[in-house]
């Protein structure tokens, strides 16, 4: 089964920044063995499918039929030494931990699905009445009021404002067992600084909607985490759709940063040129989404 065609924006916080008993649960997850970053998408897919194929099916992964929490936490772990930082930024101490937060993320997605999907689709997809599903999912989302999920995801493409967070020159391409992984890592302080600058420029240039709104929401999300955390932009399963020539031609991060600079300089021609390059590159993946 192919890995889900999903890209991720993740936050890794120092384990020491978590309060008990969550800190002990995450430490136990590390001792059992963190999720292999190459397998993160497949792990999420497996946990979700198991929850839906159980008898009776579970509404959300990581819970019993009655809605109570069960199972063990899954985490990704990152060494601070693997995170490029500007001179004024601090990352750590180790280990840096990213809980996959599958139950909370699934609940938030379910609330959105129930609000957008047509009645026949809701009836076909749910194992319980829609109103019951909404109540249970909303209750899980409410539990997150004092915290935030550590992972944002996007199917079939990468939201272009996410590239603002990273240094284009720091892209990492890993290979393992004929598989590739493409990601950027950045210190939280650097990510917040870049988002704040891009948001201010975007608000002045194009207003508060569209990419500017995404930057505002992303900035607010980042503020909810420890200041010595790390942020990772990961192409995830999208690399399955990319050939070697695609990766060589991918200048998305450079183009997004150039657009921000051009907007600040009021250079409309440069903005248009860079945006056209982004549109041309990502249109192939958008077409695959439509075909599926």
Coordinates of C-alpha atoms in Angstrom, one line a residue:
X1 CA 0.0 0.0 0.0
X2 CA 1.5 3.4 -0.9
X3 CA 2.2 6.0 1.7
X4 CA -0.6 8.6 2.0
X5 CA 0.0 11.6 -0.3
X6 CA 0.3 14.0 2.6
X7 CA 2.8 16.7 3.6
X8 CA 3.4 17.7 7.2
X9 CA 4.4 20.7 9.3
X10 CA 5.5 19.4 12.7
X11 CA 6.7 20.9 15.9
X12 CA 9.2 19.0 18.1
X13 CA 9.3 20.3 21.7
X14 CA 11.9 19.5 24.4
X15 CA 10.7 16.5 26.5
X16 CA 11.5 18.5 29.6
X17 CA 8.9 21.2 28.6
X18 CA 5.9 18.8 29.0
X19 CA 4.0 18.5 32.3
X20 CA 3.4 15.3 34.1
X21 CA 1.9 12.8 33.5
X22 CA 2.2 13.5 29.7
X23 CA 6.0 13.8 30.1
X24 CA 6.2 10.3 31.5
X25 CA 4.0 8.9 28.8
X26 CA 6.2 10.4 26.1
X27 CA 9.3 9.2 27.8
X28 CA 7.8 5.7 27.8
X29 CA 7.1 6.0 24.1
X30 CA 10.7 6.9 23.4
X31 CA 11.9 3.9 25.4
X32 CA 9.6 1.6 23.4
X33 CA 11.0 3.1 20.2
X34 CA 9.9 6.3 18.3
X35 CA 8.3 6.1 14.9
X36 CA 10.7 6.0 12.0
X37 CA 10.3 9.3 10.2
X38 CA 10.3 7.3 6.9
X39 CA 7.3 5.4 8.2
X40 CA 5.3 8.2 9.9
X41 CA 2.6 8.4 7.1
X42 CA 2.3 4.6 6.9
X43 CA 2.0 4.4 10.7
X44 CA -0.8 7.0 10.8
X45 CA -2.6 5.2 8.0
X46 CA -2.3 1.8 9.8
X47 CA -3.6 3.2 13.1
X48 CA -6.6 4.8 11.3
X49 CA -7.4 1.7 9.3
X50 CA -7.2 -0.6 12.3
X51 CA -9.6 1.7 14.2
X52 CA -12.1 1.5 11.3
X53 CA -11.8 -2.2 10.8
X54 CA -12.2 -3.1 14.4
X55 CA -15.4 -4.8 15.6
X56 CA -17.3 -2.6 16.3
X57 CA -15.5 0.2 14.4
X58 CA -13.9 3.0 16.4
X59 CA -15.0 6.6 15.7
X60 CA -11.4 7.9 16.3
X61 CA -8.0 6.2 16.5
X62 CA -6.8 5.6 20.0
X63 CA -10.1 5.1 21.6
X64 CA -12.4 2.3 22.8
X65 CA -15.9 1.8 21.4
X66 CA -17.3 3.9 24.3
X67 CA -15.0 6.8 23.5
X68 CA -12.5 6.2 26.3
X69 CA -8.8 6.6 25.5
X70 CA -6.8 3.5 24.9
X71 CA -3.5 2.4 23.4
X72 CA 0.0 3.9 23.6
X73 CA 1.3 7.2 22.2
X74 CA 3.3 7.4 19.0
X75 CA 6.1 10.0 18.8
X76 CA 8.8 11.2 16.5
X77 CA 12.2 12.2 18.0
X78 CA 14.7 14.7 16.7
X79 CA 18.2 15.6 17.9
X80 CA 18.8 19.4 18.3
X81 CA 22.1 18.9 16.4
X82 CA 20.0 18.2 13.3
X83 CA 18.3 21.6 13.4
X84 CA 20.1 24.6 11.7
X85 CA 19.8 27.7 13.7
X86 CA 20.5 31.4 13.4
X87 CA 23.0 32.8 16.0
X88 CA 20.2 34.1 18.3
X89 CA 18.1 30.9 18.2
X90 CA 18.2 28.1 20.8
X91 CA 16.9 24.6 20.3
X92 CA 16.7 21.9 23.0
X93 CA 17.6 20.3 25.3
X94 CA 17.4 16.9 23.8
X95 CA 15.4 14.9 23.2
X96 CA 13.0 16.9 21.0
X97 CA 9.6 15.1 20.8
X98 CA 6.7 15.4 18.4
X99 CA 3.6 13.5 19.5
X100 CA 1.6 12.4 16.5
X101 CA -1.6 13.4 18.3
X102 CA -3.7 11.1 16.0
X103 CA -6.8 11.2 18.1
X104 CA -7.0 15.0 18.4
X105 CA -6.1 15.5 14.7
X106 CA -8.7 13.0 13.6
X107 CA -11.3 14.6 15.8
X108 CA -10.6 18.0 14.3
X109 CA -10.8 16.6 10.8
X110 CA -14.1 14.9 11.6
X111 CA -15.7 18.1 12.9
X112 CA -14.7 19.7 9.6
X113 CA -16.0 16.8 7.6
X114 CA -19.4 16.9 9.4
X115 CA -19.7 20.6 8.7
X116 CA -18.9 20.3 5.0
X117 CA -20.0 16.9 3.7
X118 CA -23.4 16.2 2.2
X119 CA -25.8 14.0 4.1
X120 CA -25.4 10.8 1.9
X121 CA -21.6 11.0 2.3
X122 CA -21.8 11.5 6.1
X123 CA -24.2 8.5 6.3
X124 CA -21.9 6.3 4.2
X125 CA -18.7 7.3 6.1
X126 CA -19.8 7.1 9.7
X127 CA -20.4 4.1 12.0
X128 CA -22.6 6.1 14.4
X129 CA -25.3 8.8 13.9
X130 CA -23.8 12.1 12.7
X131 CA -25.0 14.0 15.7
X132 CA -23.4 11.5 18.1
X133 CA -20.1 11.6 16.1
X134 CA -20.2 15.4 16.2
X135 CA -20.6 15.5 20.0
X136 CA -17.8 13.0 20.6
X137 CA -15.4 14.6 18.2
X138 CA -16.2 18.1 19.5
X139 CA -15.5 16.9 23.0
X140 CA -12.0 15.7 22.0
X141 CA -11.3 19.0 20.3
X142 CA -12.3 20.8 23.4
X143 CA -9.8 18.8 25.4
X144 CA -7.1 20.4 23.2
X145 CA -8.2 23.9 24.3
X146 CA -5.2 24.4 26.5
X147 CA -2.7 22.9 24.0
X148 CA -2.2 22.4 20.3
X149 CA -1.7 19.4 18.0
X150 CA 2.0 19.1 17.1
X151 CA 1.3 18.2 13.4
X152 CA -0.5 20.0 10.6
X153 CA -1.0 18.1 7.4
X154 CA -2.0 18.8 3.8
X155 CA -3.0 16.3 1.1
X156 CA -1.6 16.3 -2.4
X157 CA 0.3 19.6 -2.0
X158 CA 2.2 21.9 0.3
X159 CA 0.5 25.1 1.3
X160 CA 2.9 27.7 -0.2
X161 CA 2.9 29.9 3.0
X162 CA 4.6 27.1 4.9
X163 CA 7.8 27.6 2.9
X164 CA 8.1 31.0 4.5
X165 CA 9.2 29.3 7.8
X166 CA 12.3 27.6 6.3
X167 CA 15.7 28.5 4.9
X168 CA 15.6 27.4 1.3
X169 CA 19.3 26.4 1.4
X170 CA 18.7 24.0 4.3
X171 CA 16.7 21.4 2.4
X172 CA 17.5 17.8 3.4
X173 CA 17.1 14.8 1.1
X174 CA 17.4 11.5 2.9
X175 CA 17.4 8.0 1.2
X176 CA 16.7 4.7 2.9
X177 CA 15.9 1.3 1.3
X178 CA 15.3 3.0 -2.1
X179 CA 12.9 5.5 -0.4
X180 CA 13.4 9.3 -0.3
X181 CA 12.4 11.8 2.3
X182 CA 12.5 15.6 1.7
X183 CA 12.3 18.0 4.6
X184 CA 13.5 21.3 6.2
X185 CA 14.2 21.8 9.9
X186 CA 14.3 25.2 11.6
X187 CA 14.5 26.6 15.1
X188 CA 11.2 27.9 16.5
X189 CA 12.6 31.4 17.0
X190 CA 13.7 31.6 13.3
X191 CA 10.3 30.2 12.1
X192 CA 8.4 32.8 14.2
X193 CA 10.5 35.6 13.0
X194 CA 10.1 34.7 9.3
X195 CA 6.3 34.2 9.6
X196 CA 5.9 37.6 11.4
X197 CA 7.8 39.4 8.7
X198 CA 6.0 37.7 5.9
X199 CA 2.6 38.3 7.5
X200 CA 3.3 42.0 8.0
X201 CA 4.4 42.4 4.3
X202 CA 1.5 40.3 3.0
X203 CA -1.0 42.4 5.1
X204 CA 0.3 45.6 3.6
X205 CA 0.6 44.2 0.1
X206 CA -2.5 42.0 -0.5
X207 CA -4.6 42.4 2.6
X208 CA -5.6 39.9 5.4
X209 CA -7.1 37.1 3.3
X210 CA -5.6 34.3 1.3
X211 CA -1.9 33.6 2.0
X212 CA -1.8 36.3 4.7
X213 CA -4.6 34.6 6.6
X214 CA -2.7 31.3 6.5
X215 CA 0.4 33.1 7.8
X216 CA -1.5 34.6 10.6
X217 CA -3.0 31.3 11.7
X218 CA 0.4 29.5 11.3
X219 CA 2.0 32.2 13.5
X220 CA -0.6 31.8 16.2
X221 CA -0.1 28.0 16.1
X222 CA 3.6 28.3 16.5
X223 CA 3.2 30.6 19.5
X224 CA 1.6 27.8 21.5
X225 CA 4.8 25.8 21.7
X226 CA 8.0 26.1 23.7
X227 CA 10.3 28.7 22.3
X228 CA 13.2 26.3 22.1
X229 CA 11.3 23.9 19.9
X230 CA 12.1 22.9 16.3
X231 CA 9.8 23.0 13.3
X232 CA 9.9 20.6 10.4
X233 CA 8.4 20.9 7.0
X234 CA 8.2 17.4 5.5
X235 CA 7.1 16.5 2.0
X236 CA 5.9 13.1 3.4
X237 CA 4.2 10.9 0.9
X238 CA 4.3 13.5 -1.8
X239 CA 7.9 12.4 -2.7
X240 CA 6.3 9.2 -4.2
X241 CA 4.9 11.5 -6.9
X242 CA 8.2 13.2 -7.6
X243 CA 10.9 12.1 -10.0
X244 CA 14.5 13.0 -9.5
X245 CA 14.1 15.7 -12.1
X246 CA 11.1 17.0 -10.2
X247 CA 13.2 17.4 -7.0
X248 CA 16.0 19.0 -9.0
X249 CA 13.5 21.5 -10.5
X250 CA 11.8 22.2 -7.2
X251 CA 12.6 25.8 -6.2
X252 CA 9.4 26.3 -4.2
X253 CA 11.1 27.6 -1.0
X254 CA 13.3 30.0 -3.0
X255 CA 10.3 31.2 -5.0
X256 CA 8.2 31.9 -1.9
X257 CA 10.9 33.8 -0.2
X258 CA 11.6 35.8 -3.4
X259 CA 7.9 36.7 -3.6
X260 CA 7.9 38.0 0.0
X261 CA 11.0 40.1 -0.8
X262 CA 9.4 41.3 -4.1
X263 CA 6.2 42.3 -2.3
X264 CA 8.2 44.3 0.2
X265 CA 10.0 46.0 -2.7
X266 CA 6.7 46.6 -4.6
X267 CA 8.1 44.6 -7.5
X268 CA 4.9 43.2 -9.1
X269 CA 6.7 41.7 -12.1
X270 CA 9.0 39.6 -9.9
X271 CA 6.0 38.4 -7.9
X272 CA 4.2 37.4 -11.0
X273 CA 7.2 35.6 -12.4
X274 CA 7.9 33.6 -9.2
X275 CA 4.2 32.8 -8.8
X276 CA 4.0 31.4 -12.3
X277 CA 6.9 29.1 -11.6
X278 CA 5.2 27.8 -8.5
X279 CA 1.9 27.3 -10.3
X280 CA 3.7 25.4 -13.1
X281 CA 5.5 23.1 -10.7
X282 CA 2.5 22.3 -8.4
X283 CA -0.2 22.1 -11.1
X284 CA 0.8 18.5 -12.0
X285 CA 0.1 17.4 -8.4
X286 CA -3.1 19.4 -8.3
X287 CA -4.2 17.5 -11.5
X288 CA -3.5 14.2 -9.8
X289 CA -5.7 15.2 -6.9
X290 CA -8.6 16.0 -9.3
X291 CA -8.1 12.6 -11.1
X292 CA -8.4 10.8 -7.8

